[in-house]
Short mmCIF file of C-alpha atoms in Angstrom, two decimals:
data_model
loop_
_atom_site.label_atom_id
_atom_site.label_comp_id
_atom_site.label_asym_id
_atom_site.label_seq_id
_atom_site.Cartn_x
_atom_site.Cartn_y
_atom_site.Cartn_z
CA MET A 1 0.00 0.00 0.00
CA SER A 2 1.36 3.41 -0.97
CA ASN A 3 1.75 6.24 1.56
CA SER A 4 -1.06 8.23 -0.08
CA GLU A 5 -3.43 5.25 0.06
CA ARG A 6 -2.55 4.58 3.70
CA ARG A 7 -3.07 8.25 4.49
CA ALA A 8 -6.49 8.22 2.85
CA LEU A 9 -7.60 5.08 4.68
CA ASP A 10 -6.38 6.49 8.00
CA ALA A 11 -8.32 9.66 7.29
CA ILE A 12 -11.55 7.67 6.98
CA GLU A 13 -11.29 6.83 10.67
CA VAL A 14 -10.39 10.41 11.57
CA SER A 15 -12.70 12.65 9.55
CA LYS A 16 -15.39 10.31 8.13
CA PRO A 17 -16.92 12.72 5.60
CA ILE A 18 -20.43 11.84 4.51
CA LEU A 19 -22.63 12.61 1.52
CA GLN A 20 -26.20 13.64 2.20
CA ARG A 21 -29.17 15.32 0.55
CA VAL A 22 -28.99 19.10 0.84
CA ASP A 23 -32.73 19.34 1.50
CA LEU A 24 -35.03 16.34 1.93
CA ASP A 25 -37.99 18.47 0.80
CA SER A 26 -36.25 19.66 -2.36
CA PRO A 27 -37.54 18.59 -5.80
CA THR A 28 -33.97 17.50 -6.62
CA LEU A 29 -31.51 14.96 -5.21
CA ASN A 30 -28.86 17.67 -4.78
CA THR A 31 -26.13 16.29 -2.51
CA GLU A 32 -23.40 17.84 -0.38
CA THR A 33 -20.33 16.66 1.51
CA VAL A 34 -20.48 17.12 5.26
CA SER A 35 -17.47 17.02 7.56
CA THR A 36 -18.01 15.15 10.80
CA ASP A 37 -14.94 16.43 12.63
CA GLY A 38 -15.12 20.15 11.82
CA ASN A 39 -11.49 20.20 10.74
CA THR A 40 -11.92 21.75 7.31
CA THR A 41 -10.09 24.36 5.28
CA VAL A 42 -11.40 27.74 4.22
CA ILE A 43 -11.43 26.45 0.64
CA PHE A 44 -13.56 23.45 1.63
CA GLU A 45 -16.19 25.97 2.79
CA LEU A 46 -15.78 28.29 -0.21
CA ALA A 47 -16.18 25.41 -2.67
CA HIS A 48 -19.55 24.64 -1.14
CA LEU A 49 -20.54 28.29 -1.39
CA ALA A 50 -19.79 28.06 -5.12
CA THR A 51 -22.08 25.04 -5.57
CA GLU A 52 -24.77 26.76 -3.51
CA ALA A 53 -24.58 29.81 -5.77
CA VAL A 54 -25.11 27.66 -8.86
CA ALA A 55 -27.96 25.74 -7.20
CA SER A 56 -29.64 29.07 -6.37
CA LYS A 57 -29.94 29.72 -10.14
CA THR A 58 -28.04 32.99 -9.89
CA VAL A 59 -24.98 31.99 -11.94
CA LYS A 60 -25.92 33.11 -15.44
CA ILE A 61 -24.62 34.18 -18.81
CA ASP A 62 -27.05 36.19 -20.91
CA GLY A 63 -29.76 35.31 -18.40
CA LEU A 64 -29.27 31.56 -18.85
CA ILE A 65 -28.19 28.84 -16.43
CA GLY A 66 -26.68 25.46 -17.29
CA PRO A 67 -23.77 23.05 -16.90
CA THR A 68 -21.33 24.92 -19.15
CA ILE A 69 -21.92 28.17 -17.31
CA ALA A 70 -21.59 26.38 -13.97
CA ALA A 71 -18.28 24.77 -15.00
CA ARG A 72 -16.85 28.16 -15.95
CA PHE A 73 -17.97 29.58 -12.58
CA TYR A 74 -16.24 26.75 -10.71
CA ALA A 75 -13.11 27.31 -12.78
CA ALA A 76 -13.03 31.01 -11.90
CA ALA A 77 -13.62 30.26 -8.22
CA GLY A 78 -10.87 27.64 -8.29
CA SER A 79 -8.53 30.15 -9.87
CA ALA A 80 -9.25 32.57 -7.03
CA PHE A 81 -8.49 29.86 -4.45
CA TYR A 82 -5.22 28.99 -6.12
CA GLU A 83 -4.06 32.54 -6.92
CA ALA A 84 -4.58 33.62 -3.33
CA ASP A 85 -2.73 30.67 -1.88
CA GLN A 86 0.19 30.65 -4.32
CA LEU A 87 1.11 34.23 -3.38
CA PHE A 88 2.23 32.90 -0.01
CA ASP A 89 4.06 29.87 -1.41
CA PRO A 90 7.52 30.53 -2.88
CA ASN A 91 7.39 27.17 -4.68
CA SER A 92 4.20 27.91 -6.63
CA PHE A 93 3.57 30.18 -9.60
CA THR A 94 0.60 32.14 -10.87
CA SER A 95 -1.68 30.48 -13.41
CA LEU A 96 -2.66 33.82 -14.94
CA GLY A 97 0.46 34.36 -17.02
CA SER A 98 1.63 37.83 -15.98
CA LYS A 99 4.58 37.52 -13.61
CA LYS A 100 5.07 41.29 -13.26
CA SER A 101 1.71 42.02 -11.61
CA ASP A 102 2.18 38.93 -9.48
CA ARG A 103 5.45 40.29 -8.10
CA LEU A 104 3.68 43.51 -7.12
CA LEU A 105 1.22 41.51 -5.06
CA GLU A 106 4.03 39.45 -3.56
CA ARG A 107 5.66 42.62 -2.26
CA GLN A 108 2.39 43.52 -0.54
CA VAL A 109 2.28 40.05 1.00
CA ILE A 110 5.72 40.54 2.50
CA LYS A 111 4.74 43.96 3.81
CA PHE A 112 1.46 42.77 5.35
CA THR A 113 2.78 39.58 6.99
CA LYS A 114 6.35 40.28 8.08
CA ASP A 115 5.55 40.74 11.79
CA LEU A 116 2.70 38.25 12.14
CA SER A 117 2.79 35.13 14.31
CA ASP A 118 2.39 31.83 12.50
CA GLU A 119 -1.20 31.47 13.73
CA LEU A 120 -2.21 34.98 12.73
CA ARG A 121 -0.47 34.62 9.38
CA GLU A 122 -2.52 31.49 8.61
CA LYS A 123 -5.76 33.26 9.49
CA PHE A 124 -4.71 36.22 7.36
CA ILE A 125 -4.13 33.94 4.35
CA ASP A 126 -7.50 32.29 4.95
CA ASN A 127 -9.21 35.68 4.82
CA VAL A 128 -7.30 36.79 1.73
CA THR A 129 -8.49 33.59 0.06
CA ALA A 130 -12.08 34.11 1.19
CA TYR A 131 -12.17 37.73 0.04
CA ALA A 132 -10.57 36.82 -3.30
CA ALA A 133 -13.08 34.02 -3.88
CA GLY A 134 -16.04 36.09 -2.74
CA ALA A 135 -15.16 39.03 -4.98
CA THR A 136 -14.53 36.69 -7.91
CA MET A 137 -17.85 34.92 -7.50
CA LEU A 138 -19.71 38.22 -7.09
CA ALA A 139 -18.21 39.57 -10.30
CA GLN A 140 -19.03 36.38 -12.18
CA ALA A 141 -22.55 36.10 -10.74
CA PRO A 142 -23.86 39.45 -9.44
CA ASP A 143 -27.27 37.96 -8.68
CA SER A 144 -25.64 35.70 -6.10
CA ALA A 145 -24.79 38.72 -3.91
CA PRO A 146 -27.41 38.02 -1.18
CA LEU A 147 -26.14 34.44 -0.74
CA ILE A 148 -22.44 35.28 -0.84
CA GLU A 149 -22.70 38.34 1.39
CA LEU A 150 -24.72 36.35 3.91
CA SER A 151 -22.38 33.34 3.89
CA LEU A 152 -18.94 34.92 3.70
CA PRO A 153 -18.79 36.34 7.28
CA SER A 154 -19.14 32.83 8.75
CA ILE A 155 -16.20 31.64 6.63
CA LEU A 156 -13.86 34.51 7.57
CA LYS A 157 -11.50 34.10 10.51
CA SER A 158 -11.45 36.52 13.41
CA ILE A 159 -8.40 38.78 13.10
CA PRO A 160 -7.71 42.43 14.04
CA SER A 161 -9.84 44.80 11.95
CA LYS A 162 -6.89 46.63 10.38
CA LEU A 163 -5.30 43.35 9.35
CA ASP A 164 -8.63 42.15 8.00
CA ALA A 165 -8.89 45.32 5.92
CA LYS A 166 -5.50 44.48 4.40
CA ALA A 167 -6.70 40.94 3.69
CA ARG A 168 -9.76 42.32 1.93
CA LYS A 169 -7.63 44.74 -0.09
CA LEU A 170 -5.28 42.00 -1.20
CA GLY A 171 -8.14 39.58 -1.89
CA ASN A 172 -9.93 42.13 -4.04
CA LYS A 173 -6.79 42.72 -6.10
CA ILE A 174 -6.46 39.01 -6.70
CA ALA A 175 -10.10 38.86 -7.77
CA VAL A 176 -9.56 41.67 -10.27
CA ARG A 177 -6.72 39.69 -11.85
CA VAL A 178 -8.78 36.52 -11.99
CA ASN A 179 -11.84 38.23 -13.43
CA ASP A 180 -9.75 40.07 -16.01
CA PHE A 181 -8.27 36.74 -17.06
CA TYR A 182 -11.71 35.23 -17.69
CA ALA A 183 -13.23 38.37 -19.20
CA ASN A 184 -12.21 37.68 -22.80
CA ASP A 185 -12.59 33.91 -22.95
CA GLY A 186 -15.40 34.06 -25.51
CA SER A 187 -18.09 32.76 -23.17
CA THR A 188 -20.44 35.63 -24.03
CA ASP A 189 -19.82 35.60 -27.79
CA SER A 190 -22.84 35.13 -30.03
CA VAL A 191 -23.10 32.59 -32.84
CA ASN A 192 -25.76 31.95 -35.44
CA TYR A 193 -27.14 28.55 -34.51
CA GLU A 194 -30.51 27.37 -35.82
CA SER A 195 -31.86 23.86 -35.53
CA VAL A 196 -32.69 22.08 -38.78
CA ASN A 197 -35.72 20.62 -36.99
CA GLY A 198 -38.66 22.67 -35.78
CA GLY A 199 -39.65 20.72 -32.69
CA PRO A 200 -41.39 17.42 -31.86
CA ALA A 201 -44.00 17.94 -34.58
CA GLU A 202 -41.49 19.02 -37.22
CA ILE A 203 -38.65 16.48 -37.35
CA ARG A 204 -37.11 16.73 -40.81
CA ILE A 205 -33.70 15.10 -40.24
CA ILE A 206 -33.90 12.22 -37.78
CA ASP A 207 -30.25 12.15 -36.73
CA ARG A 208 -30.02 15.89 -36.02
CA TRP A 209 -30.94 17.69 -32.81
CA SER A 210 -34.47 18.94 -32.39
CA PRO A 211 -35.68 21.29 -29.66
CA GLU A 212 -38.25 19.77 -27.34
CA TYR A 213 -40.89 21.49 -25.25
CA ARG A 214 -39.47 23.19 -22.17
CA VAL A 215 -41.88 21.10 -20.11
CA GLY A 216 -42.11 17.59 -21.55
CA GLY A 217 -45.32 16.99 -23.48
CA ASP A 218 -46.58 20.56 -23.02
CA PRO A 219 -46.55 22.63 -26.26
CA SER A 220 -47.72 25.71 -24.34
CA SER A 221 -44.36 25.77 -22.50
CA GLY A 222 -42.58 26.72 -25.74
CA LEU A 223 -39.61 25.20 -27.49
CA GLN A 224 -36.10 24.90 -26.11
CA THR A 225 -33.21 26.94 -27.48
CA PHE A 226 -29.73 25.43 -27.75
CA LEU A 227 -27.76 26.33 -24.61
CA THR A 228 -24.41 28.11 -25.21
CA PRO A 229 -23.78 27.02 -28.83
CA GLN A 230 -20.68 29.26 -28.75
CA TRP A 231 -19.00 27.12 -26.09
CA GLY A 232 -16.86 25.00 -28.39
CA ASP A 233 -14.74 28.07 -29.18
CA VAL A 234 -14.35 29.32 -25.60
CA ARG A 235 -10.77 29.75 -24.42
CA GLN A 236 -9.74 27.47 -21.57
CA ILE A 237 -6.48 26.25 -20.07
CA LEU A 238 -5.54 23.74 -22.79
CA ASP A 239 -4.14 24.83 -26.12
CA GLY A 240 -6.83 24.82 -28.81
CA LYS A 241 -4.89 22.41 -31.02
CA LYS A 242 -4.43 20.05 -28.07
CA LEU A 243 -8.15 20.07 -27.39
CA ASP A 244 -8.91 19.46 -31.07
CA THR A 245 -6.59 16.45 -31.03
CA LEU A 246 -8.43 15.02 -28.04
CA LYS A 247 -11.79 15.56 -29.74
CA ASP A 248 -10.51 13.89 -32.91
CA SER A 249 -9.77 10.73 -30.91
CA VAL A 250 -13.52 10.26 -30.39
CA SER A 251 -15.41 8.29 -33.06
CA ARG A 252 -18.37 10.20 -34.48
CA PRO A 253 -21.98 9.03 -33.97
CA GLU A 254 -23.93 6.75 -36.26
CA PRO A 255 -25.83 8.34 -39.19
CA PHE A 256 -29.36 7.27 -40.11
CA LEU A 257 -28.44 6.52 -43.71
CA LEU A 258 -25.83 4.02 -44.83
CA VAL A 259 -25.10 5.41 -48.29
CA ASP A 260 -24.16 8.78 -49.72
CA GLY A 261 -26.62 10.20 -52.20
CA ALA A 262 -29.72 8.85 -50.48
CA SER A 263 -32.33 11.23 -49.06
CA TYR A 264 -35.58 10.83 -47.19
CA ASP A 265 -38.87 12.58 -46.51
CA LEU A 266 -40.00 11.81 -42.97
CA ALA A 267 -43.38 13.50 -43.39
CA ASN A 268 -44.27 11.20 -46.28
CA GLY A 269 -42.29 8.21 -45.01
CA THR A 270 -40.24 7.76 -48.17
CA ILE A 271 -36.60 7.35 -49.10
CA THR A 272 -35.00 8.19 -52.44
CA TYR A 273 -31.84 6.71 -53.90
CA ASP A 274 -30.48 6.44 -57.43
CA GLY A 275 -33.58 8.10 -58.84
CA GLN A 276 -36.03 5.72 -57.15
CA THR A 277 -38.39 6.64 -54.31
CA GLN A 278 -39.87 3.97 -52.07
CA PRO A 279 -41.60 3.71 -48.69
CA ILE A 280 -39.41 3.53 -45.58
CA THR A 281 -39.73 -0.03 -44.26
CA THR A 282 -37.68 -2.46 -42.22
CA GLU A 283 -36.57 -4.11 -45.47
CA LEU A 284 -34.26 -1.14 -46.10
CA ILE A 285 -32.37 -1.67 -42.84
CA GLY A 286 -28.90 -2.84 -43.78
CA THR A 287 -29.03 -1.54 -47.36
CA LEU A 288 -30.04 2.12 -47.18
CA ILE A 289 -30.83 2.53 -43.47
CA ASN A 290 -28.05 2.08 -40.90
CA PRO A 291 -28.86 -0.89 -38.61
CA ARG A 292 -26.56 0.52 -35.91
CA PHE A 293 -28.72 3.66 -35.73
CA ILE A 294 -31.79 1.48 -35.14
CA ALA A 295 -29.95 -0.73 -32.65
CA GLN A 296 -28.80 2.17 -30.46
CA ALA A 297 -32.37 3.44 -30.18
CA GLN A 298 -33.68 -0.05 -29.42
CA ARG A 299 -31.04 -0.34 -26.68
CA VAL A 300 -32.41 2.77 -24.95
CA VAL A 301 -36.00 1.50 -25.27
CA ASP A 302 -35.00 -1.85 -23.76
CA ALA A 303 -33.19 -0.11 -20.90
CA SER A 304 -36.35 1.89 -20.15
CA ALA A 305 -38.44 -1.28 -20.15
CA ASN A 306 -36.23 -3.06 -17.64
CA LEU A 307 -35.23 -0.39 -15.13
CA THR A 308 -34.59 -1.75 -11.65
CA PRO A 309 -35.26 0.42 -8.58
CA GLU A 310 -31.51 1.05 -8.30
CA GLU A 311 -31.19 2.04 -11.97
CA LYS A 312 -34.10 4.46 -11.58
CA LEU A 313 -32.41 6.10 -8.61
CA ILE A 314 -29.12 6.25 -10.51
CA ALA A 315 -30.89 8.13 -13.31
CA GLU A 316 -32.44 10.54 -10.79
CA PHE A 317 -29.35 11.05 -8.63
CA TRP A 318 -27.12 12.01 -11.55
CA GLU A 319 -29.73 14.08 -13.41
CA ASP A 320 -28.44 17.29 -11.81
CA GLY A 321 -30.79 19.73 -13.47
CA ALA A 322 -31.84 23.25 -12.52
CA GLY A 323 -31.79 23.82 -8.76
CA THR A 324 -28.61 21.78 -8.31
CA GLY A 325 -24.94 22.50 -8.92
CA PHE A 326 -25.40 20.75 -12.30
CA PRO A 327 -23.11 17.78 -13.09
CA PRO A 328 -19.94 19.86 -12.52
CA GLY A 329 -21.26 20.80 -9.07
CA THR A 330 -21.61 17.18 -8.03
CA TRP A 331 -17.90 16.78 -8.70
CA MET A 332 -17.08 19.93 -6.75
CA GLU A 333 -18.85 18.30 -3.81
CA PHE A 334 -16.97 15.07 -4.47
CA GLY A 335 -13.81 17.18 -4.40
CA ARG A 336 -14.80 18.32 -0.93
CA PHE A 337 -15.13 14.64 0.01
CA ALA A 338 -11.60 14.06 -1.32
CA SER A 339 -10.37 17.02 0.72
CA GLU A 340 -11.69 15.49 3.93
CA LEU A 341 -10.68 11.97 2.96
CA ASN A 342 -7.06 13.06 2.48
CA ASP A 343 -7.07 15.53 5.40
CA ASN A 344 -6.00 18.33 3.05
CA ASN A 345 -4.45 21.57 4.18
CA ARG A 346 -5.33 24.88 2.51
CA SER A 347 -2.63 24.71 -0.16
CA GLU A 348 -3.60 21.17 -1.09
CA ASP A 349 -7.22 22.26 -1.40
CA ALA A 350 -6.24 25.27 -3.49
CA ARG A 351 -4.52 22.98 -5.97
CA LEU A 352 -7.29 20.38 -5.84
CA PHE A 353 -10.16 22.74 -6.61
CA PHE A 354 -8.16 24.70 -9.14
CA ALA A 355 -7.52 21.40 -10.90
CA ILE A 356 -11.16 20.29 -10.72
CA GLY A 357 -12.37 23.66 -12.00
CA GLN A 358 -10.01 23.68 -14.95
CA ALA A 359 -10.82 20.08 -15.87
CA LEU A 360 -14.54 20.81 -15.76
CA TYR A 361 -14.15 23.95 -17.85
CA SER A 362 -12.08 22.20 -20.53
CA ALA A 363 -14.48 19.25 -20.51
CA GLY A 364 -17.43 21.52 -21.19
CA VAL A 365 -15.65 23.29 -24.04
CA ALA A 366 -14.63 20.00 -25.66
CA ALA A 367 -18.05 18.37 -25.23
CA TRP A 368 -19.92 21.38 -26.59
CA GLY A 369 -17.51 21.61 -29.49
CA LEU A 370 -18.58 18.10 -30.47
CA LYS A 371 -22.24 18.83 -29.74
CA THR A 372 -22.33 21.74 -32.16
CA GLU A 373 -20.14 19.97 -34.72
CA THR A 374 -22.31 16.83 -34.88
CA ASP A 375 -25.66 18.47 -33.93
CA TYR A 376 -26.81 14.95 -33.16
CA GLY A 377 -30.38 14.05 -32.25
CA ARG A 378 -31.40 12.67 -28.87
CA PRO A 379 -33.14 9.35 -28.15
CA GLN A 380 -36.47 11.07 -27.43
CA SER A 381 -36.90 12.33 -30.98
CA ALA A 382 -35.22 9.32 -32.61
CA ILE A 383 -37.35 6.73 -30.78
CA THR A 384 -40.66 8.46 -31.44
CA GLU A 385 -39.83 8.98 -35.12
CA LEU A 386 -38.51 5.44 -35.62
CA SER A 387 -41.69 4.17 -33.99
CA ARG A 388 -43.83 6.26 -36.29
CA LEU A 389 -41.88 4.92 -39.28
CA GLY A 390 -42.27 1.32 -38.09
CA LEU A 391 -38.54 0.66 -37.72
CA LEU A 392 -38.31 -0.47 -34.09
CA ARG A 393 -39.10 -3.93 -32.74
CA ASP A 394 -42.86 -4.42 -32.46
CA GLU A 395 -43.87 -6.22 -29.26
CA ASP A 396 -47.53 -6.69 -30.29
CA LEU A 397 -48.18 -7.32 -33.96
CA LEU A 398 -51.95 -7.26 -33.44
CA ALA A 399 -52.10 -3.72 -32.03
CA PRO A 400 -51.81 -0.67 -34.30
CA GLY A 401 -48.43 1.05 -34.59
CA ILE A 402 -45.14 -0.05 -33.06
CA GLN A 403 -45.78 -1.35 -29.56
CA VAL A 404 -42.83 -1.21 -27.14
CA PHE A 405 -42.33 -2.06 -23.52
CA ALA A 406 -41.26 1.03 -21.58
CA TYR A 407 -41.48 2.73 -18.21
CA SER A 408 -44.76 4.59 -17.76
CA ARG A 409 -44.74 7.81 -15.74
CA GLU A 410 -48.48 7.43 -15.22
CA THR A 411 -48.49 3.95 -13.70
CA GLN A 412 -44.84 3.98 -12.51
CA GLN A 413 -44.22 0.55 -13.94
CA ARG A 414 -43.39 -1.27 -17.18
CA GLU A 415 -46.18 -1.01 -19.74
CA LEU A 416 -46.82 -1.87 -23.37
CA ILE A 417 -47.22 1.47 -25.14
CA ASN A 418 -47.20 2.89 -28.63
CA GLY A 419 -43.60 3.87 -29.35
CA VAL A 420 -44.64 7.37 -30.43
CA ASP A 421 -45.60 7.98 -26.78
CA TRP A 422 -42.22 6.91 -25.36
CA GLU A 423 -40.75 9.26 -22.73
CA THR A 424 -37.48 9.67 -20.89
CA TYR A 425 -37.12 8.82 -17.19
CA GLN A 426 -36.46 12.29 -15.81
CA THR A 427 -37.82 14.65 -13.17
CA LEU A 428 -41.46 15.51 -13.73
CA GLY A 429 -42.17 19.08 -14.81
CA ALA A 430 -38.90 19.45 -16.72
CA GLY A 431 -38.05 18.87 -20.36
CA TYR A 432 -37.77 15.31 -21.62
CA SER A 433 -34.13 16.03 -22.56
CA PRO A 434 -31.61 18.87 -22.03
CA PRO A 435 -31.61 21.84 -24.44
CA PHE A 436 -28.57 20.92 -26.51
CA ALA A 437 -27.39 18.21 -28.86
CA GLU A 438 -26.73 14.62 -27.82
CA PHE A 439 -23.12 13.83 -28.78
CA VAL A 440 -21.04 13.61 -26.66
CA SER A 441 -22.53 13.18 -23.22
CA GLY A 442 -21.74 16.17 -21.03
CA HIS A 443 -22.28 14.04 -17.92
CA SER A 444 -19.74 11.48 -19.08
CA THR A 445 -17.20 14.10 -20.11
CA PHE A 446 -17.53 16.29 -17.00
CA SER A 447 -17.49 13.30 -14.65
CA SER A 448 -14.55 11.41 -16.11
CA ALA A 449 -12.48 14.60 -16.44
CA ALA A 450 -13.11 15.64 -12.84
CA GLY A 451 -12.82 12.12 -11.45
CA LYS A 452 -9.57 11.50 -13.31
CA ILE A 453 -7.97 14.70 -12.08
CA ILE A 454 -9.03 14.04 -8.47
CA ASP A 455 -7.44 10.60 -8.81
CA LEU A 456 -4.23 12.08 -10.22
CA ILE A 457 -3.83 15.08 -7.94
CA THR A 458 -4.52 13.12 -4.76
CA GLY A 459 -2.53 10.13 -5.96
CA ASN A 460 -5.33 7.89 -4.79
CA ALA A 461 -8.03 6.11 -6.79
CA TYR A 462 -10.03 5.35 -3.61
CA PHE A 463 -13.32 7.21 -3.09
CA GLY A 464 -15.39 5.12 -0.66
CA ALA A 465 -18.47 7.32 -0.56
CA SER A 466 -22.15 6.38 -0.46
CA VAL A 467 -25.51 8.10 -0.21
CA THR A 468 -28.87 6.65 0.76
CA THR A 469 -32.07 8.23 -0.46
CA THR A 470 -35.42 7.50 -2.09
CA SER A 471 -36.84 8.22 -5.53
CA LEU A 472 -38.52 11.53 -6.25
CA ILE A 473 -40.34 10.24 -9.33
CA GLU A 474 -41.62 7.20 -7.41
CA LYS A 475 -41.89 9.00 -4.09
CA SER A 476 -44.98 7.06 -3.00
CA LYS A 477 -43.06 3.77 -3.08
CA ASN A 478 -40.57 5.16 -0.50
CA ILE A 479 -37.84 2.58 -1.17
CA PRO A 480 -34.49 3.60 0.41
CA ILE A 481 -31.60 2.76 -1.92
CA THR A 482 -27.88 3.20 -1.29
CA LEU A 483 -25.56 4.22 -4.10
CA SER A 484 -21.88 3.65 -3.38
CA TRP A 485 -18.60 4.07 -5.21
CA ALA A 486 -15.35 2.41 -4.15
CA THR A 487 -13.28 4.44 -6.63
CA TRP A 488 -13.54 7.67 -8.56
CA GLN A 489 -13.84 5.59 -11.71
CA ASP A 490 -16.87 3.79 -10.28
CA ALA A 491 -18.53 7.17 -9.86
CA TRP A 492 -17.75 8.54 -13.30
CA LEU A 493 -18.86 5.30 -14.97
CA GLU A 494 -22.15 5.40 -13.08
CA SER A 495 -22.67 9.03 -14.06
CA GLY A 496 -22.28 8.02 -17.69
CA ILE A 497 -24.58 4.99 -17.62
CA SER A 498 -27.21 7.02 -15.75
CA ARG A 499 -27.94 8.84 -18.99
CA ILE A 500 -28.74 5.55 -20.72
CA TYR A 501 -31.12 4.63 -17.88
CA GLY A 502 -32.71 8.06 -18.13
CA GLY A 503 -33.12 7.81 -21.90
CA ILE A 504 -31.00 10.90 -22.51
CA HIS A 505 -28.06 9.42 -24.44
CA PHE A 506 -27.04 6.59 -26.71
CA ASP A 507 -24.11 4.36 -25.79
CA ASP A 508 -21.72 6.03 -28.26
CA ALA A 509 -22.19 9.42 -26.59
CA ASN A 510 -21.49 7.90 -23.19
CA GLN A 511 -18.40 5.98 -24.29
CA GLY A 512 -17.05 8.90 -26.30
CA GLY A 513 -17.57 11.27 -23.39
CA LEU A 514 -15.85 8.92 -20.95
CA LEU A 515 -12.83 8.63 -23.24
CA LEU A 516 -12.66 12.35 -23.91
CA GLY A 517 -13.06 13.32 -20.26
CA GLN A 518 -10.30 11.05 -19.00
CA GLN A 519 -7.93 12.41 -21.63
CA ILE A 520 -8.83 15.97 -20.63
CA GLY A 521 -8.27 15.18 -16.95
CA GLU A 522 -4.82 13.85 -17.73
CA ALA A 523 -3.93 16.75 -20.03
CA VAL A 524 -5.04 19.40 -17.53
CA PHE A 525 -3.18 17.65 -14.71
CA ASN A 526 0.02 17.50 -16.75
CA GLN A 527 -0.23 21.18 -17.59
CA ILE A 528 -1.06 22.61 -14.19
CA SER A 529 1.42 20.43 -12.31
CA ASP A 530 4.18 22.60 -13.73
CA LEU A 531 2.85 25.46 -11.60
CA TRP A 532 4.03 23.84 -8.38
CA SER A 533 6.46 21.11 -9.40
#
């Protein structure tokens, strides 16, 4: 057993962090890490404040909330943690590029701390870090001011008022540098994106993304708009060419048609090739129609039909929609678990959450780059259209239309339904699927990138966390289920497969996202390690 593994296992007996629901009455399964010994760092507390801000729906770009925007927010907060801490560490370097302005701040550090006791110096650094993070988060999310201003005083350490004023001054200067660094990353740029499909009633190209109703099945709720279509070009820590190389390693999704030159008319149910037009039927599967496209949709239907209670909870737990920290926020909370598990000090936490933030940010940029490049359709639209066209497996040849076994929201059990009525297994009152294209899975990419970098930066694959809760969708059944993960990999794999159980992704999007995310985690780790090696 390595020293890091022994240290982590020893820490289990000492600190015993736990995962628990933030609010048992909440309409989400939002989860937080709780310390049981009270021996936490200022960054442990600030990281939770960041996830709370996102869950409060106040972290926005152009009035919108979502996982990409959340990941960027966590990256900026992580930069504030790290930039504050590295000023006091002669063996670490700024991540913001400009050494000259950093040296100016370093001179202030020397001036402010030269006569302080070790204890007071540590409290001073804690407050500098808290002020830097608070000012950064306020600048990135002005609507979060009530939450941050209410929470920050309980995080600050008690030090003489004049010294605290110096800590605030220094923290604010750090925040200015961090916010300036993120100001021109392209996150607010506009692009001309327009879906080729006009919604559930106007699917023209079956393998391209179509907006769904904002509330599933409710046309009066209006159609979705593609969230942050500019994100693939946003500047993040990895070189653009490096990120392109990583994206190129991912195989592209399956097309509906097998041959070039063929075209189809979904409204009329016909396909044209080599001057001949004929009805779309199962006989064309394998000649003109791609059997792998049909198979991936059938796989999602079959998963829906056979969901176990545990698989249902997995789909719900990892959904991470509005009112949570989104998928990146779950991994920020898992980072807090790693902090407690490894008994981190402030500098270790600064590096940990900086790493997680950067990995999440790069993961979002890479995933959205592929989403806009492929503009791939989701299972919801593919399954309903393939059912209408008669291309899925028919479970009852005597009933009209394609009959499939699937989970029924109405009866909360497996039912035989017309495939055109198939629905995803997601929180009631929300959209059937997220408002952006299918390939690759953001969940898989975010989770494997963050999980991989936690593994690498702590030097320990062990996670050892669990959470016990009940279903929100099947609340009346009140069946407690425990989800547990021995390793970080166990967690990121479960995050990925959850989107198959929920009917949100095909297998290729999951596998591609898992591959891409791990590569991003490794690349970010290799790059940032130079800052303190």
